[in-house]
CSV table of C-alpha atoms and ligand atoms in Angstrom, one decimal:
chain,number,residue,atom,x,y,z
W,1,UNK,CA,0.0,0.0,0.0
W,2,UNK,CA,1.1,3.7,-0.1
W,3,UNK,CA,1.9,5.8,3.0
W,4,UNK,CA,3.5,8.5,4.4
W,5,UNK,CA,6.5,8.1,5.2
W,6,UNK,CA,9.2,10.3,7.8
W,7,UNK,CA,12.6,9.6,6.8
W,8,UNK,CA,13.9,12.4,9.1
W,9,UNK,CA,13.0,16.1,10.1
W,10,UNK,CA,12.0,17.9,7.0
W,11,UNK,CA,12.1,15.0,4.9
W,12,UNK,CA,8.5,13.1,3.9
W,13,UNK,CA,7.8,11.1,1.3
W,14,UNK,CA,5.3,8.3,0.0
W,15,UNK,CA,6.3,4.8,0.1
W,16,UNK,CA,5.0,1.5,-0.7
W,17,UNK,CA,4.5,-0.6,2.9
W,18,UNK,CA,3.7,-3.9,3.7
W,19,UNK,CA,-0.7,-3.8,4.4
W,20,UNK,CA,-1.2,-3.8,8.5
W,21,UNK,CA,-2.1,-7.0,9.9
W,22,UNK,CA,-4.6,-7.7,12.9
W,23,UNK,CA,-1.9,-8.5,15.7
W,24,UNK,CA,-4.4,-8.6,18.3
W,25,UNK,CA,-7.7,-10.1,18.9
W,26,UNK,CA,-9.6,-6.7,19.6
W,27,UNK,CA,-7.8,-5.3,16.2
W,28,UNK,CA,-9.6,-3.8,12.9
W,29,UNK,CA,-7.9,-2.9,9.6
W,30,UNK,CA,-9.3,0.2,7.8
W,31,UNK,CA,-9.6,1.2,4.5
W,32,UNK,CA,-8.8,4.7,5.0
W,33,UNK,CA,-11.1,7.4,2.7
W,34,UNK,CA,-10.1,10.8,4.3
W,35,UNK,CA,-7.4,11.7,6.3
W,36,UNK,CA,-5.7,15.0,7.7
W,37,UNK,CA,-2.7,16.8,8.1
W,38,UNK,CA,-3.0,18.0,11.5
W,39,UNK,CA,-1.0,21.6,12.5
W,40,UNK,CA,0.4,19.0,15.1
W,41,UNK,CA,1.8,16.7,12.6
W,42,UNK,CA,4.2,19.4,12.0
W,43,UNK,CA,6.0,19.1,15.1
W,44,UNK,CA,7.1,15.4,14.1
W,45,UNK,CA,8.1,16.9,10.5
W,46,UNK,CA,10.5,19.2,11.9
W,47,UNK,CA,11.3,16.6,14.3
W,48,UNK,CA,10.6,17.9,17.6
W,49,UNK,CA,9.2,14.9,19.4
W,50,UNK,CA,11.4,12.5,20.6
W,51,UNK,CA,11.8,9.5,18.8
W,52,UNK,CA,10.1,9.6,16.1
W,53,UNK,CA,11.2,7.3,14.1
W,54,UNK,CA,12.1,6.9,10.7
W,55,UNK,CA,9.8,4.7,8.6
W,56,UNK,CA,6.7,5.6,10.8
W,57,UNK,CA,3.5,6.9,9.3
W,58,UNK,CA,1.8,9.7,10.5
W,59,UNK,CA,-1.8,10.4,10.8
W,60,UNK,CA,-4.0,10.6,13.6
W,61,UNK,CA,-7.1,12.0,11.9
W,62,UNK,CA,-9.0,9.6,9.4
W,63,UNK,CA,-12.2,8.4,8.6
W,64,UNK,CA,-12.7,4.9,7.0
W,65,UNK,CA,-14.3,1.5,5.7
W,66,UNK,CA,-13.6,-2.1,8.0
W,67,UNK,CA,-11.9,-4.1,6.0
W,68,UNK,CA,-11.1,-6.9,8.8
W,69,UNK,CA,-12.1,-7.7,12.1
W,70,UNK,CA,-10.5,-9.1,15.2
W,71,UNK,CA,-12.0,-12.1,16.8
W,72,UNK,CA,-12.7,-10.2,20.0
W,73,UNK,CA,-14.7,-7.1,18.2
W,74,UNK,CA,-18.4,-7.1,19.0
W,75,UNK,CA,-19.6,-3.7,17.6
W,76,UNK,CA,-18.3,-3.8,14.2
W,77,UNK,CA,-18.9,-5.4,11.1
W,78,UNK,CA,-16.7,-5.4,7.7
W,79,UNK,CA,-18.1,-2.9,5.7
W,80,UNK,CA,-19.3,-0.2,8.5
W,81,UNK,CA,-17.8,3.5,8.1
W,82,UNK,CA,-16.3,4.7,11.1
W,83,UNK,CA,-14.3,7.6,12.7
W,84,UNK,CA,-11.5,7.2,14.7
W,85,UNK,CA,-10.7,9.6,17.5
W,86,UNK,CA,-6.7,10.1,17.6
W,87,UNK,CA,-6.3,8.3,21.1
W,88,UNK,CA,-5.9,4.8,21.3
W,89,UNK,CA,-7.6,3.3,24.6
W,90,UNK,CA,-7.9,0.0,26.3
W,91,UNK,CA,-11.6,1.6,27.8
W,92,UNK,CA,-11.1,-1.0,30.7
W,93,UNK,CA,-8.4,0.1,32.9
W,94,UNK,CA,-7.4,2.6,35.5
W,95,UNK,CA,-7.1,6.0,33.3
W,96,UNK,CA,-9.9,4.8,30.6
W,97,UNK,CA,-12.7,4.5,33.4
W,98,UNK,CA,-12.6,7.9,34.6
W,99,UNK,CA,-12.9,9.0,30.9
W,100,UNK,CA,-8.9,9.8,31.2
W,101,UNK,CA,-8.6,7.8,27.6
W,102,UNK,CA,-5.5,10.2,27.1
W,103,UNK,CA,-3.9,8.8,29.6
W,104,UNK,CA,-4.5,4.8,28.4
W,105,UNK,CA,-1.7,3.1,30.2
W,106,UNK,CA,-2.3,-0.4,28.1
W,107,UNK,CA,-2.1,0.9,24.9
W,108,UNK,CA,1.1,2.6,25.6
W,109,UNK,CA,2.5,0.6,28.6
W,110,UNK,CA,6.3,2.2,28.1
W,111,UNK,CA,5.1,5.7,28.4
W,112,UNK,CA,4.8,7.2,31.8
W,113,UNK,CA,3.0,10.8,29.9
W,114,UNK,CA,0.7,9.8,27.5
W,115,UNK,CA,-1.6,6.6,26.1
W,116,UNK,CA,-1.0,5.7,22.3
W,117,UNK,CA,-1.6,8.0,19.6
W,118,UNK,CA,-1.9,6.9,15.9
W,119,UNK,CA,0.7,8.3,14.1
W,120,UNK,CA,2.8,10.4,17.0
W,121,UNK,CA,6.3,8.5,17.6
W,122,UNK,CA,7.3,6.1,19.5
W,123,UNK,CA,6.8,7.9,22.9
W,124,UNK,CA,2.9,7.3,22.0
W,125,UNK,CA,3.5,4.0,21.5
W,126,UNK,CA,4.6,3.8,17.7
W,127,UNK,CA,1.4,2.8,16.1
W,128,UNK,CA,1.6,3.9,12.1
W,129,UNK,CA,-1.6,6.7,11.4
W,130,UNK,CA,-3.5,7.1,8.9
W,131,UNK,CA,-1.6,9.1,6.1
W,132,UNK,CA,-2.0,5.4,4.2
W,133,UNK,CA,-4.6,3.5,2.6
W,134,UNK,CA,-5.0,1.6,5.1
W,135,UNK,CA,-4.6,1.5,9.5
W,136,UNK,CA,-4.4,-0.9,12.1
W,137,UNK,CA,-6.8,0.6,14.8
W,138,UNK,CA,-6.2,-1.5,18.3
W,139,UNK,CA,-9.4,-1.9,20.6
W,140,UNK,CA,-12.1,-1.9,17.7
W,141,UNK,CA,-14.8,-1.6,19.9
W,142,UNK,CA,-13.4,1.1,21.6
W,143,UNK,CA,-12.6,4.1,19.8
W,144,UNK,CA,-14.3,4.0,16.6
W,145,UNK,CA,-17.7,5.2,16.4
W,146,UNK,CA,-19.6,4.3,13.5
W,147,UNK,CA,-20.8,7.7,11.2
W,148,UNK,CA,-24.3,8.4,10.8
W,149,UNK,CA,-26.1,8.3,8.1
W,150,UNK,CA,-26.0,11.7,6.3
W,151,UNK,CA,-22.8,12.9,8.1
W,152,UNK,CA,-20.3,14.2,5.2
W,153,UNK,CA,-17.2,12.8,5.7
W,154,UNK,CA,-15.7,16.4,6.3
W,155,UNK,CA,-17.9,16.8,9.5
W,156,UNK,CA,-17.0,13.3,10.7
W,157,UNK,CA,-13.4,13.6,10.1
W,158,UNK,CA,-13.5,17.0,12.1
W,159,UNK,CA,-15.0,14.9,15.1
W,160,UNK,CA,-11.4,13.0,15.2
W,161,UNK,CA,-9.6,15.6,16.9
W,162,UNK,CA,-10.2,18.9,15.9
W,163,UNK,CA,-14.1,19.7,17.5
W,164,UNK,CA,-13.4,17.6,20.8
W,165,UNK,CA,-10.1,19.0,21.2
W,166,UNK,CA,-11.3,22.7,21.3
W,167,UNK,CA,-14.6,21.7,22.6
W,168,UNK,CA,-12.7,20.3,26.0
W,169,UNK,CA,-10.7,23.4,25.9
W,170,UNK,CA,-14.1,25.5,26.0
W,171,UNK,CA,-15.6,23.0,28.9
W,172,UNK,CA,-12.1,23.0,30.7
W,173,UNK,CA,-12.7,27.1,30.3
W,174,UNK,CA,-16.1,26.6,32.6
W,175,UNK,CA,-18.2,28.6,30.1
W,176,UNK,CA,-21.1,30.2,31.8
W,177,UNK,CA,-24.0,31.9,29.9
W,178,UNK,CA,-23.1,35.2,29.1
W,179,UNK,CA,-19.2,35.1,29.6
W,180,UNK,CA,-16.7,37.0,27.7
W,181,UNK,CA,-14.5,34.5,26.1
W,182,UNK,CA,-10.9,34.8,24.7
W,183,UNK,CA,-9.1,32.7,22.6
W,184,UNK,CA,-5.3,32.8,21.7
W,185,UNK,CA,-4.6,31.4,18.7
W,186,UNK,CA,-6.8,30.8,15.5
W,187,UNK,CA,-5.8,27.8,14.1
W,188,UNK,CA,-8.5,24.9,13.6
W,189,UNK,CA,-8.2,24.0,17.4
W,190,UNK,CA,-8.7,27.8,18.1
W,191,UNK,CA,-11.5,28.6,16.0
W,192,UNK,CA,-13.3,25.4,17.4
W,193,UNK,CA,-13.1,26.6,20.8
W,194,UNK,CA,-14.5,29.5,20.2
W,195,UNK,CA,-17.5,28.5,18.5
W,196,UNK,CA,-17.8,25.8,21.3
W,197,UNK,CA,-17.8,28.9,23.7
W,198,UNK,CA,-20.9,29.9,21.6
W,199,UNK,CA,-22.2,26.4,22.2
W,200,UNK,CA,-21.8,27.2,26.6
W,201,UNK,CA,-23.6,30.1,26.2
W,202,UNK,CA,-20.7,32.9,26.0
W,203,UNK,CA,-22.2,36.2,25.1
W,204,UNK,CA,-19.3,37.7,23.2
W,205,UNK,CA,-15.9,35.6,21.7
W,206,UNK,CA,-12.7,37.2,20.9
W,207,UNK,CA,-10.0,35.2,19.0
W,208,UNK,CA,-6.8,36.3,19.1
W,209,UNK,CA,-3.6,35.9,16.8
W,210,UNK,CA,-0.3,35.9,17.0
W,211,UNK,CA,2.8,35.4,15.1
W,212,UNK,CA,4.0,32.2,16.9
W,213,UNK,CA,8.0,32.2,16.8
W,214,UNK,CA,9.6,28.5,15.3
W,215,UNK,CA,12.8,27.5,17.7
N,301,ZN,ZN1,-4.6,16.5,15.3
């Protein structure tokens, strides 16, 4: 299959890889149909997080069709269109049952600061993304949520990272009706967040930019 492919800060390319197998009982393989470049994606292409490795995909916002199913999955069927959200999570343990998915000790067990991410080095665990045809997603019946009839697959691929991360940024905020709200920054995550503030109630939203200086 094609992918994305890091072969070192700066440097992507496509490459042919070997499809992804299930390795795990509770494993799906998706066909992926949409997929973003996310602004945090950049801060593996200019190599700032540690080990990322070369050879890994990136990719931790896609939308796709189940190719293959695990033993173990229950709520999915070959052929169902899902979204995946970008955090990989047992949804049994510890972190994942007070709703702390982010913080998904099994599916990152060598990590003491984060759960697995698809597509976000080897510090989140080292799963491949979804920049490819196709993905890997561990605990099928966990993340993925299946996309409702009607949804475009722009608005569910949104609901992979970029409206829940600045709609938890506008509830972390503790939003009342009528607040004056300010955002800094105006990227995707930013511009969510502030329409989420609509969403709590806020009366008036201010977004600010700035120029953000690259180390
Ligand atoms: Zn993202």
């Amino acid at each position: 299959m094609k992918a994305m492919n890091y072969r070192g800060p700066y440097r992507v390319r496509i490459a042919e890889k070997p499809l992804p197998e299930i390795q795990h009982p509770q494993d799906i393989i998706l066909q992926v149909t949409r997929a973003c470049i996310c602004g945090s994606d950049l801060h593996l292409y200019r190599g700032k997080v540690p080990d990322t490795r070369v050879g890994t995909t990136f990719g931790h916002e896609f939308i796709g069709v189940v190719r293959e199913i695990g033993t173990q999955v229950q709520n999915l069927k070959i052929g169902d269109k899902v979204l995946v959200p970008f955090n990989i999570s047992c949804g049994k343990f510890t972190f994942c049952l007070q709703g702390l998915y982010a913080y998904c000790q099994e599916s990152n067990a060598m990590s003491a600061t984060v759960g697995g991410v698809f597509g976000y080095s080897h510090l989140a665990g080292g799963f491949d993304g979804g920049q490819a045809e196709y993905v890997r997603v561990p605990y099928g019946d966990v993340g993925p949520v299946l996309i409702p009839e009607g949804m475009s697959d722009e608005d569910a691929l949104l609901l992979t990272d970029v409206v829940p991360t600045g709609y938890s940024a506008a509830e972390m905020g503790g939003i009342k009706k009528g607040d004056t709200v300010v955002v800094f920054g105006a990227g995707p995550i930013g511009i969510m967040a502030a329409r989420c503030a609509w969403l709590f109630g806020a009366a008036r939203v201010g977004v600010a930019t700035f120029k953000w200086r690259q180390i």
